[in-house]
C-alpha cells in the first residue's frame, strides 16, 4: 500500500470538472496525475469515461494506481512526461481526446519529503528532479556546481525573476571553488551574501523555483506538451491547465490566445500566410483563482490559476 501522504488535495476540483466536462464520456488525459485526486473525480463523472494518466514520478504513478483501483478497467497509468503526451497517446491508441488536464504544481509529497530535495529547509539535499532518481536530468547540485556564471545568472534572472541575479551567480561560483554546493544551506548562504542579509522566505522560494525549473526544463516541456496535446484533441475537446507562477501562466495565456486567432502572421506581411483560421476558442477570459475557502483549507492552492481552451476546428 502506498503511503497516503501522496494523496494531497486536488486544486480547484469543481472548476476543473466544469471546464473539462468529463460527463460527456470518451477518452481523457491527465498529464500530471500526482496522487490521483483529479483523476478520481474525472472517472467518477460517468461510466463512459476512460482516462490515460501520466506522471514523470514513479511514486506518483504507484500512488495513483492504488487510489484508482476501482476504476482499473477504465484507466491506464504510464510513467512519462506530459511533454511526450502526443507520442505516448498514439502508441497507446488514445488519439481523439475529449479533454486533457495539466496541473503544473509540485506535489505536497515532493515538497515535504526532504530526500527529494525540493525544499529550502536547512539540510535538504540539492536534487529537485521531478522523477526522483529516475528523472533523467542532472540534479540541482550538478547544475549549480558546473554551469557557467553566465548560465547561472540567466537561470536566476529568467526563471526566478531575481533582481540580484548577477551577485548571486558570482557568489555561487565563488563558493563552489571552496567546496561543492550539495545542500539547501549552501544556496541560501550564497543568496544571503548577494543580498547582504538573510533572505526572506519569498526570496529563497524564487531562487529555488528558478533552479527547479532549469533542472526539469519545465517551461520548454510546457510549450511542447501544449502543442502535442492540442493535436490530440478532437473537435469540441477541451484543455484545462492549472499553473502556479507567472512564467507558466504567461505561456498558457499566450498559447491559448494564438490558437484562437484567425491570423498569427507577423505584422507587415502583404497577405496572410498562416493557417488563416482559428483552431479553437478560449473558455476563460481571465484565469480562474481558487475560492477563499479553498485557500483556507489548502494553502498551497493560493497561487493557482486555471485557464481552459476548446478546439473548434474540424
PDB file of C-alpha atoms in Angstrom:
ATOM      1  CA  UNK A   1       0.000   0.000   0.000  1.00  0.00           C
ATOM      2  CA  UNK A   2       1.345   3.425  -0.958  1.00  0.00           C
ATOM      3  CA  UNK A   3       1.582   5.939   1.860  1.00  0.00           C
ATOM      4  CA  UNK A   4      -1.431   8.237   1.946  1.00  0.00           C
ATOM      5  CA  UNK A   5       0.928  11.200   2.271  1.00  0.00           C
ATOM      6  CA  UNK A   6       0.922  11.418  -1.536  1.00  0.00           C
ATOM      7  CA  UNK A   7      -2.837  11.923  -1.560  1.00  0.00           C
ATOM      8  CA  UNK A   8      -2.680  15.697  -1.341  1.00  0.00           C
ATOM      9  CA  UNK A   9      -5.766  17.768  -2.038  1.00  0.00           C
ATOM     10  CA  UNK A  10      -6.708  18.310  -5.674  1.00  0.00           C
ATOM     11  CA  UNK A  11      -6.651  22.022  -6.514  1.00  0.00           C
ATOM     12  CA  UNK A  12      -9.828  23.675  -7.854  1.00  0.00           C
ATOM     13  CA  UNK A  13     -11.600  20.341  -8.484  1.00  0.00           C
ATOM     14  CA  UNK A  14     -15.031  21.896  -9.111  1.00  0.00           C
ATOM     15  CA  UNK A  15     -13.647  24.297 -11.710  1.00  0.00           C
ATOM     16  CA  UNK A  16     -11.668  21.524 -13.406  1.00  0.00           C
ATOM     17  CA  UNK A  17     -14.781  19.406 -13.849  1.00  0.00           C
ATOM     18  CA  UNK A  18     -16.839  22.382 -15.017  1.00  0.00           C
ATOM     19  CA  UNK A  19     -14.498  23.172 -17.904  1.00  0.00           C
ATOM     20  CA  UNK A  20     -13.293  19.661 -18.685  1.00  0.00           C
ATOM     21  CA  UNK A  21     -16.892  18.352 -18.767  1.00  0.00           C
ATOM     22  CA  UNK A  22     -15.993  14.641 -18.454  1.00  0.00           C
ATOM     23  CA  UNK A  23     -19.656  13.679 -18.067  1.00  0.00           C
ATOM     24  CA  UNK A  24     -19.735  13.747 -21.883  1.00  0.00           C
ATOM     25  CA  UNK A  25     -17.837  10.468 -21.826  1.00  0.00           C
ATOM     26  CA  UNK A  26     -14.959   9.473 -24.067  1.00  0.00           C
ATOM     27  CA  UNK A  27     -11.165   9.475 -23.700  1.00  0.00           C
ATOM     28  CA  UNK A  28      -9.437  11.965 -21.425  1.00  0.00           C
ATOM     29  CA  UNK A  29      -5.822  12.655 -20.484  1.00  0.00           C
ATOM     30  CA  UNK A  30      -4.460  13.613 -17.077  1.00  0.00           C
ATOM     31  CA  UNK A  31      -0.906  14.617 -17.912  1.00  0.00           C
ATOM     32  CA  UNK A  32       0.154  15.194 -14.285  1.00  0.00           C
ATOM     33  CA  UNK A  33      -1.759  12.600 -12.279  1.00  0.00           C
ATOM     34  CA  UNK A  34       0.122  13.050  -8.987  1.00  0.00           C
ATOM     35  CA  UNK A  35      -1.741  11.186  -6.258  1.00  0.00           C
ATOM     36  CA  UNK A  36      -4.825  10.777  -8.448  1.00  0.00           C
ATOM     37  CA  UNK A  37      -7.083  13.426  -6.893  1.00  0.00           C
ATOM     38  CA  UNK A  38      -8.303  14.999 -10.121  1.00  0.00           C
ATOM     39  CA  UNK A  39      -8.210  11.641 -11.907  1.00  0.00           C
ATOM     40  CA  UNK A  40     -10.629  10.086  -9.414  1.00  0.00           C
ATOM     41  CA  UNK A  41     -13.113  12.914  -9.902  1.00  0.00           C
ATOM     42  CA  UNK A  42     -12.873  12.650 -13.687  1.00  0.00           C
ATOM     43  CA  UNK A  43     -13.529   8.906 -13.593  1.00  0.00           C
ATOM     44  CA  UNK A  44     -16.389   9.361 -11.128  1.00  0.00           C
ATOM     45  CA  UNK A  45     -18.155  11.611 -13.625  1.00  0.00           C
ATOM     46  CA  UNK A  46     -19.517   8.744 -15.708  1.00  0.00           C
ATOM     47  CA  UNK A  47     -19.115   5.110 -16.627  1.00  0.00           C
ATOM     48  CA  UNK A  48     -18.258   6.047 -20.229  1.00  0.00           C
ATOM     49  CA  UNK A  49     -15.146   7.976 -19.203  1.00  0.00           C
ATOM     50  CA  UNK A  50     -11.744   6.473 -19.984  1.00  0.00           C
ATOM     51  CA  UNK A  51      -8.553   8.056 -18.688  1.00  0.00           C
ATOM     52  CA  UNK A  52      -4.901   7.907 -19.669  1.00  0.00           C
ATOM     53  CA  UNK A  53      -2.892   9.183 -16.693  1.00  0.00           C
ATOM     54  CA  UNK A  54       0.748  10.234 -16.969  1.00  0.00           C
ATOM     55  CA  UNK A  55       3.349  11.336 -14.464  1.00  0.00           C
ATOM     56  CA  UNK A  56       7.117  11.526 -14.634  1.00  0.00           C
ATOM     57  CA  UNK A  57       7.341  10.439 -10.986  1.00  0.00           C
ATOM     58  CA  UNK A  58       7.183   6.670 -10.405  1.00  0.00           C
ATOM     59  CA  UNK A  59       5.984   7.213  -6.818  1.00  0.00           C
ATOM     60  CA  UNK A  60       3.065   9.266  -8.133  1.00  0.00           C
ATOM     61  CA  UNK A  61       2.129   6.530 -10.582  1.00  0.00           C
ATOM     62  CA  UNK A  62       2.167   3.949  -7.778  1.00  0.00           C
ATOM     63  CA  UNK A  63       0.057   6.180  -5.525  1.00  0.00           C
ATOM     64  CA  UNK A  64      -2.443   6.914  -8.287  1.00  0.00           C
ATOM     65  CA  UNK A  65      -2.738   3.221  -9.170  1.00  0.00           C
ATOM     66  CA  UNK A  66      -3.556   2.449  -5.547  1.00  0.00           C
ATOM     67  CA  UNK A  67      -6.130   5.239  -5.326  1.00  0.00           C
ATOM     68  CA  UNK A  68      -7.811   4.394  -8.656  1.00  0.00           C
ATOM     69  CA  UNK A  69      -8.103   0.637  -8.126  1.00  0.00           C
ATOM     70  CA  UNK A  70     -11.888   0.622  -8.529  1.00  0.00           C
ATOM     71  CA  UNK A  71     -11.515   2.183 -11.987  1.00  0.00           C
ATOM     72  CA  UNK A  72      -8.789  -0.211 -13.156  1.00  0.00           C
ATOM     73  CA  UNK A  73     -10.777  -1.211 -16.244  1.00  0.00           C
ATOM     74  CA  UNK A  74     -11.112   2.415 -17.393  1.00  0.00           C
ATOM     75  CA  UNK A  75      -7.743   3.946 -16.537  1.00  0.00           C
ATOM     76  CA  UNK A  76      -4.246   3.384 -17.917  1.00  0.00           C
ATOM     77  CA  UNK A  77      -1.252   4.745 -15.992  1.00  0.00           C
ATOM     78  CA  UNK A  78       2.062   5.459 -17.703  1.00  0.00           C
ATOM     79  CA  UNK A  79       5.262   6.888 -16.271  1.00  0.00           C
ATOM     80  CA  UNK A  80       6.044   9.645 -18.747  1.00  0.00           C
ATOM     81  CA  UNK A  81       6.443  13.397 -19.011  1.00  0.00           C
ATOM     82  CA  UNK A  82       3.434  15.196 -20.453  1.00  0.00           C
ATOM     83  CA  UNK A  83       5.779  16.823 -22.994  1.00  0.00           C
ATOM     84  CA  UNK A  84       5.686  13.397 -24.686  1.00  0.00           C
ATOM     85  CA  UNK A  85       1.896  13.043 -24.438  1.00  0.00           C
ATOM     86  CA  UNK A  86       1.477  13.015 -28.213  1.00  0.00           C
ATOM     87  CA  UNK A  87       3.795  10.023 -28.691  1.00  0.00           C
ATOM     88  CA  UNK A  88       2.502   8.173 -25.609  1.00  0.00           C
ATOM     89  CA  UNK A  89      -1.144   8.584 -26.611  1.00  0.00           C
ATOM     90  CA  UNK A  90      -0.523   7.461 -30.171  1.00  0.00           C
ATOM     91  CA  UNK A  91       1.383   4.363 -29.018  1.00  0.00           C
ATOM     92  CA  UNK A  92      -1.479   3.515 -26.657  1.00  0.00           C
ATOM     93  CA  UNK A  93      -4.157   4.196 -29.286  1.00  0.00           C
ATOM     94  CA  UNK A  94      -5.584   7.157 -27.356  1.00  0.00           C
ATOM     95  CA  UNK A  95      -5.985   9.649 -30.220  1.00  0.00           C
ATOM     96  CA  UNK A  96      -9.165  11.710 -30.370  1.00  0.00           C
ATOM     97  CA  UNK A  97      -9.276  13.048 -26.814  1.00  0.00           C
ATOM     98  CA  UNK A  98     -12.396  14.695 -25.400  1.00  0.00           C
ATOM     99  CA  UNK A  99     -10.302  16.567 -22.864  1.00  0.00           C
ATOM    100  CA  UNK A 100      -6.962  16.922 -21.124  1.00  0.00           C
ATOM    101  CA  UNK A 101      -5.767  18.315 -17.803  1.00  0.00           C
ATOM    102  CA  UNK A 102      -2.364  19.631 -16.732  1.00  0.00           C
ATOM    103  CA  UNK A 103      -1.888  20.565 -13.068  1.00  0.00           C
ATOM    104  CA  UNK A 104       1.604  22.043 -13.087  1.00  0.00           C
ATOM    105  CA  UNK A 105       2.143  22.252  -9.344  1.00  0.00           C
ATOM    106  CA  UNK A 106       4.774  20.400  -7.373  1.00  0.00           C
ATOM    107  CA  UNK A 107       3.005  17.874  -5.158  1.00  0.00           C
ATOM    108  CA  UNK A 108       2.904  18.159  -1.393  1.00  0.00           C
ATOM    109  CA  UNK A 109       4.749  14.835  -1.162  1.00  0.00           C
ATOM    110  CA  UNK A 110       7.632  16.117  -3.274  1.00  0.00           C
ATOM    111  CA  UNK A 111       7.943  19.278  -1.218  1.00  0.00           C
ATOM    112  CA  UNK A 112       7.608  17.604   2.175  1.00  0.00           C
ATOM    113  CA  UNK A 113       9.933  14.652   1.569  1.00  0.00           C
ATOM    114  CA  UNK A 114      13.383  16.010   2.395  1.00  0.00           C
ATOM    115  CA  UNK A 115      15.212  13.388   0.328  1.00  0.00           C
ATOM    116  CA  UNK A 116      13.534  14.658  -2.856  1.00  0.00           C
ATOM    117  CA  UNK A 117      15.394  17.955  -2.408  1.00  0.00           C
ATOM    118  CA  UNK A 118      12.708  20.479  -3.411  1.00  0.00           C
ATOM    119  CA  UNK A 119      12.521  22.455  -0.164  1.00  0.00           C
ATOM    120  CA  UNK A 120      14.789  25.254   1.026  1.00  0.00           C
ATOM    121  CA  UNK A 121      14.576  23.982   4.610  1.00  0.00           C
ATOM    122  CA  UNK A 122      18.069  23.656   6.035  1.00  0.00           C
ATOM    123  CA  UNK A 123      19.777  20.336   5.492  1.00  0.00           C
ATOM    124  CA  UNK A 124      17.832  19.498   2.317  1.00  0.00           C
ATOM    125  CA  UNK A 125      19.944  17.941  -0.476  1.00  0.00           C
ATOM    126  CA  UNK A 126      20.004  19.907  -3.724  1.00  0.00           C
ATOM    127  CA  UNK A 127      18.172  17.470  -6.025  1.00  0.00           C
ATOM    128  CA  UNK A 128      14.789  18.770  -7.317  1.00  0.00           C
ATOM    129  CA  UNK A 129      14.247  16.172 -10.044  1.00  0.00           C
ATOM    130  CA  UNK A 130      10.538  15.650 -10.680  1.00  0.00           C
ATOM    131  CA  UNK A 131      11.107  11.997 -11.443  1.00  0.00           C
ATOM    132  CA  UNK A 132      13.198  11.378  -8.333  1.00  0.00           C
ATOM    133  CA  UNK A 133      16.219   9.197  -9.054  1.00  0.00           C
ATOM    134  CA  UNK A 134      14.733   8.272 -12.440  1.00  0.00           C
ATOM    135  CA  UNK A 135      14.174  11.838 -13.623  1.00  0.00           C
ATOM    136  CA  UNK A 136      16.657  11.568 -16.470  1.00  0.00           C
ATOM    137  CA  UNK A 137      18.145  15.018 -15.772  1.00  0.00           C
ATOM    138  CA  UNK A 138      21.032  16.270 -13.660  1.00  0.00           C
ATOM    139  CA  UNK A 139      20.177  17.135 -10.033  1.00  0.00           C
ATOM    140  CA  UNK A 140      20.263  20.738  -8.830  1.00  0.00           C
ATOM    141  CA  UNK A 141      23.689  20.279  -7.239  1.00  0.00           C
ATOM    142  CA  UNK A 142      25.223  19.345 -10.603  1.00  0.00           C
ATOM    143  CA  UNK A 143      23.723  22.414 -12.257  1.00  0.00           C
ATOM    144  CA  UNK A 144      24.965  24.751  -9.523  1.00  0.00           C
ATOM    145  CA  UNK A 145      28.441  23.218  -9.463  1.00  0.00           C
ATOM    146  CA  UNK A 146      29.089  23.021 -13.206  1.00  0.00           C
ATOM    147  CA  UNK A 147      27.116  25.722 -15.028  1.00  0.00           C
ATOM    148  CA  UNK A 148      28.949  28.877 -16.041  1.00  0.00           C
ATOM    149  CA  UNK A 149      28.398  32.114 -14.157  1.00  0.00           C
ATOM    150  CA  UNK A 150      26.596  33.467 -17.234  1.00  0.00           C
ATOM    151  CA  UNK A 151      24.244  30.480 -17.383  1.00  0.00           C
ATOM    152  CA  UNK A 152      23.518  30.606 -13.647  1.00  0.00           C
ATOM    153  CA  UNK A 153      22.716  34.301 -13.947  1.00  0.00           C
ATOM    154  CA  UNK A 154      20.316  33.571 -16.787  1.00  0.00           C
ATOM    155  CA  UNK A 155      18.556  30.901 -14.709  1.00  0.00           C
ATOM    156  CA  UNK A 156      18.154  33.196 -11.692  1.00  0.00           C
ATOM    157  CA  UNK A 157      17.039  36.133 -13.855  1.00  0.00           C
ATOM    158  CA  UNK A 158      14.668  34.410 -16.279  1.00  0.00           C
ATOM    159  CA  UNK A 159      13.210  31.648 -14.128  1.00  0.00           C
ATOM    160  CA  UNK A 160      13.268  33.316 -10.712  1.00  0.00           C
ATOM    161  CA  UNK A 161      12.935  36.947 -11.784  1.00  0.00           C
ATOM    162  CA  UNK A 162      15.628  37.564  -9.188  1.00  0.00           C
ATOM    163  CA  UNK A 163      16.875  41.178  -9.222  1.00  0.00           C
ATOM    164  CA  UNK A 164      20.213  40.254  -7.611  1.00  0.00           C
ATOM    165  CA  UNK A 165      20.954  37.611 -10.224  1.00  0.00           C
ATOM    166  CA  UNK A 166      24.466  38.813 -11.091  1.00  0.00           C
ATOM    167  CA  UNK A 167      25.642  38.921  -7.482  1.00  0.00           C
ATOM    168  CA  UNK A 168      24.062  35.553  -6.734  1.00  0.00           C
ATOM    169  CA  UNK A 169      25.639  33.825  -9.741  1.00  0.00           C
ATOM    170  CA  UNK A 170      29.011  35.310  -8.849  1.00  0.00           C
ATOM    171  CA  UNK A 171      28.739  34.114  -5.243  1.00  0.00           C
ATOM    172  CA  UNK A 172      27.669  30.584  -6.239  1.00  0.00           C
ATOM    173  CA  UNK A 173      30.760  30.293  -8.441  1.00  0.00           C
ATOM    174  CA  UNK A 174      32.979  31.657  -5.658  1.00  0.00           C
ATOM    175  CA  UNK A 175      31.543  29.258  -3.052  1.00  0.00           C
ATOM    176  CA  UNK A 176      31.896  26.177  -5.234  1.00  0.00           C
ATOM    177  CA  UNK A 177      35.629  26.863  -5.611  1.00  0.00           C
ATOM    178  CA  UNK A 178      35.863  26.315  -1.855  1.00  0.00           C
ATOM    179  CA  UNK A 179      33.570  23.277  -1.716  1.00  0.00           C
ATOM    180  CA  UNK A 180      30.762  21.806  -3.830  1.00  0.00           C
ATOM    181  CA  UNK A 181      27.238  23.049  -3.153  1.00  0.00           C
ATOM    182  CA  UNK A 182      25.269  20.000  -2.006  1.00  0.00           C
ATOM    183  CA  UNK A 183      22.685  21.297   0.486  1.00  0.00           C
ATOM    184  CA  UNK A 184      19.984  23.960   0.522  1.00  0.00           C
ATOM    185  CA  UNK A 185      22.075  25.717   3.195  1.00  0.00           C
ATOM    186  CA  UNK A 186      24.801  26.453   0.645  1.00  0.00           C
ATOM    187  CA  UNK A 187      22.454  28.152  -1.809  1.00  0.00           C
ATOM    188  CA  UNK A 188      20.752  30.091   0.987  1.00  0.00           C
ATOM    189  CA  UNK A 189      24.196  31.272   2.181  1.00  0.00           C
ATOM    190  CA  UNK A 190      25.051  32.463  -1.332  1.00  0.00           C
ATOM    191  CA  UNK A 191      21.753  34.322  -1.554  1.00  0.00           C
ATOM    192  CA  UNK A 192      22.462  35.934   1.813  1.00  0.00           C
ATOM    193  CA  UNK A 193      25.790  37.252   0.522  1.00  0.00           C
ATOM    194  CA  UNK A 194      24.103  38.590  -2.636  1.00  0.00           C
ATOM    195  CA  UNK A 195      21.557  40.489  -0.545  1.00  0.00           C
ATOM    196  CA  UNK A 196      23.905  41.424   2.285  1.00  0.00           C
ATOM    197  CA  UNK A 197      21.449  39.933   4.769  1.00  0.00           C
ATOM    198  CA  UNK A 198      19.456  36.766   5.410  1.00  0.00           C
ATOM    199  CA  UNK A 199      16.982  36.286   2.526  1.00  0.00           C
ATOM    200  CA  UNK A 200      13.248  36.241   3.156  1.00  0.00           C
ATOM    201  CA  UNK A 201      11.251  33.086   2.513  1.00  0.00           C
ATOM    202  CA  UNK A 202       9.817  34.688  -0.626  1.00  0.00           C
ATOM    203  CA  UNK A 203      13.275  35.495  -1.987  1.00  0.00           C
ATOM    204  CA  UNK A 204      14.539  31.980  -1.260  1.00  0.00           C
ATOM    205  CA  UNK A 205      11.432  30.459  -2.874  1.00  0.00           C
ATOM    206  CA  UNK A 206      12.039  32.429  -6.084  1.00  0.00           C
ATOM    207  CA  UNK A 207      15.630  31.220  -6.375  1.00  0.00           C
ATOM    208  CA  UNK A 208      14.797  27.598  -5.607  1.00  0.00           C
ATOM    209  CA  UNK A 209      11.934  27.794  -8.116  1.00  0.00           C
ATOM    210  CA  UNK A 210      14.392  29.019 -10.748  1.00  0.00           C
ATOM    211  CA  UNK A 211      16.760  26.103 -10.130  1.00  0.00           C
ATOM    212  CA  UNK A 212      13.887  23.601 -10.158  1.00  0.00           C
ATOM    213  CA  UNK A 213      12.583  24.950 -13.471  1.00  0.00           C
ATOM    214  CA  UNK A 214      16.046  24.675 -15.010  1.00  0.00           C
ATOM    215  CA  UNK A 215      16.679  21.165 -13.670  1.00  0.00           C
ATOM    216  CA  UNK A 216      13.400  19.852 -15.077  1.00  0.00           C
ATOM    217  CA  UNK A 217      13.310  22.007 -18.231  1.00  0.00           C
ATOM    218  CA  UNK A 218       9.776  22.906 -17.188  1.00  0.00           C
ATOM    219  CA  UNK A 219       8.967  25.813 -19.475  1.00  0.00           C
ATOM    220  CA  UNK A 220      10.105  24.138 -22.670  1.00  0.00           C
ATOM    221  CA  UNK A 221       8.289  20.966 -21.574  1.00  0.00           C
ATOM    222  CA  UNK A 222       5.117  23.024 -21.150  1.00  0.00           C
ATOM    223  CA  UNK A 223       5.408  24.560 -24.603  1.00  0.00           C
ATOM    224  CA  UNK A 224       5.993  21.170 -26.203  1.00  0.00           C
ATOM    225  CA  UNK A 225       3.284  19.480 -24.169  1.00  0.00           C
ATOM    226  CA  UNK A 226       0.632  22.055 -25.010  1.00  0.00           C
ATOM    227  CA  UNK A 227       1.220  21.675 -28.740  1.00  0.00           C
ATOM    228  CA  UNK A 228       1.212  17.894 -28.612  1.00  0.00           C
ATOM    229  CA  UNK A 229      -1.968  17.716 -26.549  1.00  0.00           C
ATOM    230  CA  UNK A 230      -3.734  20.223 -28.802  1.00  0.00           C
ATOM    231  CA  UNK A 231      -3.138  17.937 -31.777  1.00  0.00           C
ATOM    232  CA  UNK A 232      -4.704  15.013 -29.877  1.00  0.00           C
ATOM    233  CA  UNK A 233      -7.954  16.846 -29.132  1.00  0.00           C
ATOM    234  CA  UNK A 234     -10.971  16.145 -31.276  1.00  0.00           C
ATOM    235  CA  UNK A 235     -13.407  18.900 -32.231  1.00  0.00           C
ATOM    236  CA  UNK A 236     -15.059  20.005 -29.000  1.00  0.00           C
ATOM    237  CA  UNK A 237     -12.144  18.668 -26.972  1.00  0.00           C
ATOM    238  CA  UNK A 238     -11.034  20.817 -24.055  1.00  0.00           C
ATOM    239  CA  UNK A 239      -7.680  21.528 -22.441  1.00  0.00           C
ATOM    240  CA  UNK A 240      -7.542  22.732 -18.826  1.00  0.00           C
ATOM    241  CA  UNK A 241      -4.262  23.952 -17.308  1.00  0.00           C
ATOM    242  CA  UNK A 242      -3.576  24.955 -13.705  1.00  0.00           C
ATOM    243  CA  UNK A 243      -0.382  26.969 -13.277  1.00  0.00           C
ATOM    244  CA  UNK A 244       1.274  28.310 -10.150  1.00  0.00           C
ATOM    245  CA  UNK A 245       3.603  31.103 -11.213  1.00  0.00           C
ATOM    246  CA  UNK A 246       3.581  33.866 -13.787  1.00  0.00           C
ATOM    247  CA  UNK A 247       6.086  32.233 -16.156  1.00  0.00           C
ATOM    248  CA  UNK A 248       3.854  29.195 -16.675  1.00  0.00           C
ATOM    249  CA  UNK A 249       0.652  31.224 -16.810  1.00  0.00           C
ATOM    250  CA  UNK A 250       2.119  33.583 -19.413  1.00  0.00           C
ATOM    251  CA  UNK A 251       2.959  30.661 -21.711  1.00  0.00           C
ATOM    252  CA  UNK A 252      -0.521  29.176 -21.333  1.00  0.00           C
ATOM    253  CA  UNK A 253      -2.255  32.535 -21.868  1.00  0.00           C
ATOM    254  CA  UNK A 254      -0.280  33.426 -24.993  1.00  0.00           C
ATOM    255  CA  UNK A 255      -0.567  29.917 -26.431  1.00  0.00           C
ATOM    256  CA  UNK A 256      -4.342  29.752 -25.985  1.00  0.00           C
ATOM    257  CA  UNK A 257      -4.672  33.242 -27.448  1.00  0.00           C
ATOM    258  CA  UNK A 258      -2.583  32.353 -30.512  1.00  0.00           C
ATOM    259  CA  UNK A 259      -4.610  29.210 -31.142  1.00  0.00           C
ATOM    260  CA  UNK A 260      -7.807  31.278 -31.014  1.00  0.00           C
ATOM    261  CA  UNK A 261      -6.752  33.937 -33.542  1.00  0.00           C
ATOM    262  CA  UNK A 262      -7.650  33.795 -37.219  1.00  0.00           C
ATOM    263  CA  UNK A 263      -4.226  35.089 -38.260  1.00  0.00           C
ATOM    264  CA  UNK A 264      -0.873  34.848 -36.483  1.00  0.00           C
ATOM    265  CA  UNK A 265       1.347  36.235 -39.258  1.00  0.00           C
ATOM    266  CA  UNK A 266       3.946  38.854 -38.273  1.00  0.00           C
ATOM    267  CA  UNK A 267       2.877  42.465 -38.847  1.00  0.00           C
ATOM    268  CA  UNK A 268       3.823  43.876 -42.253  1.00  0.00           C
ATOM    269  CA  UNK A 269       3.206  40.812 -44.435  1.00  0.00           C
ATOM    270  CA  UNK A 270       1.188  41.828 -47.530  1.00  0.00           C
ATOM    271  CA  UNK A 271      -1.003  38.742 -47.258  1.00  0.00           C
ATOM    272  CA  UNK A 272      -1.848  36.042 -44.718  1.00  0.00           C
ATOM    273  CA  UNK A 273       0.488  33.058 -44.953  1.00  0.00           C
ATOM    274  CA  UNK A 274      -0.535  31.212 -41.798  1.00  0.00           C
ATOM    275  CA  UNK A 275      -3.431  28.809 -41.321  1.00  0.00           C
ATOM    276  CA  UNK A 276      -5.939  31.674 -41.790  1.00  0.00           C
ATOM    277  CA  UNK A 277      -8.431  30.400 -39.228  1.00  0.00           C
ATOM    278  CA  UNK A 278      -8.744  29.916 -35.508  1.00  0.00           C
ATOM    279  CA  UNK A 279      -8.148  26.415 -34.172  1.00  0.00           C
ATOM    280  CA  UNK A 280     -10.368  26.946 -31.147  1.00  0.00           C
ATOM    281  CA  UNK A 281     -11.613  29.372 -28.533  1.00  0.00           C
ATOM    282  CA  UNK A 282     -10.560  30.480 -25.069  1.00  0.00           C
ATOM    283  CA  UNK A 283     -13.129  29.477 -22.433  1.00  0.00           C
ATOM    284  CA  UNK A 284     -11.692  31.584 -19.598  1.00  0.00           C
ATOM    285  CA  UNK A 285     -11.324  35.268 -20.446  1.00  0.00           C
ATOM    286  CA  UNK A 286      -9.289  35.714 -17.271  1.00  0.00           C
ATOM    287  CA  UNK A 287      -7.630  32.991 -15.196  1.00  0.00           C
ATOM    288  CA  UNK A 288      -9.824  31.474 -12.507  1.00  0.00           C
ATOM    289  CA  UNK A 289      -8.493  31.633  -8.960  1.00  0.00           C
ATOM    290  CA  UNK A 290      -9.363  29.337  -6.039  1.00  0.00           C
ATOM    291  CA  UNK A 291     -12.069  30.462  -3.643  1.00  0.00           C
ATOM    292  CA  UNK A 292     -11.011  31.867  -0.284  1.00  0.00           C
ATOM    293  CA  UNK A 293     -12.469  28.815   1.434  1.00  0.00           C
ATOM    294  CA  UNK A 294     -10.252  26.502  -0.619  1.00  0.00           C
ATOM    295  CA  UNK A 295      -7.133  28.533   0.127  1.00  0.00           C
ATOM    296  CA  UNK A 296      -8.005  28.433   3.809  1.00  0.00           C
ATOM    297  CA  UNK A 297      -8.145  24.640   3.785  1.00  0.00           C
ATOM    298  CA  UNK A 298      -5.289  24.143   1.299  1.00  0.00           C
ATOM    299  CA  UNK A 299      -2.694  26.940   1.494  1.00  0.00           C
ATOM    300  CA  UNK A 300      -0.739  25.547  -1.459  1.00  0.00           C
ATOM    301  CA  UNK A 301      -3.680  26.405  -3.737  1.00  0.00           C
ATOM    302  CA  UNK A 302      -3.316  30.138  -3.151  1.00  0.00           C
ATOM    303  CA  UNK A 303      -1.207  30.852  -6.250  1.00  0.00           C
ATOM    304  CA  UNK A 304      -3.183  28.605  -8.627  1.00  0.00           C
ATOM    305  CA  UNK A 305      -4.514  29.999 -11.901  1.00  0.00           C
ATOM    306  CA  UNK A 306      -6.797  27.957 -14.144  1.00  0.00           C
ATOM    307  CA  UNK A 307      -7.241  28.546 -17.879  1.00  0.00           C
ATOM    308  CA  UNK A 308      -9.318  26.497 -20.318  1.00  0.00           C
ATOM    309  CA  UNK A 309      -9.460  26.227 -24.113  1.00  0.00           C
ATOM    310  CA  UNK A 310     -11.692  24.318 -26.544  1.00  0.00           C
ATOM    311  CA  UNK A 311     -10.823  23.044 -30.003  1.00  0.00           C
ATOM    312  CA  UNK A 312     -13.399  24.060 -32.633  1.00  0.00           C
ATOM    313  CA  UNK A 313     -11.534  23.302 -35.867  1.00  0.00           C
ATOM    314  CA  UNK A 314     -12.843  20.332 -37.838  1.00  0.00           C
TER     315      UNK A 314
END
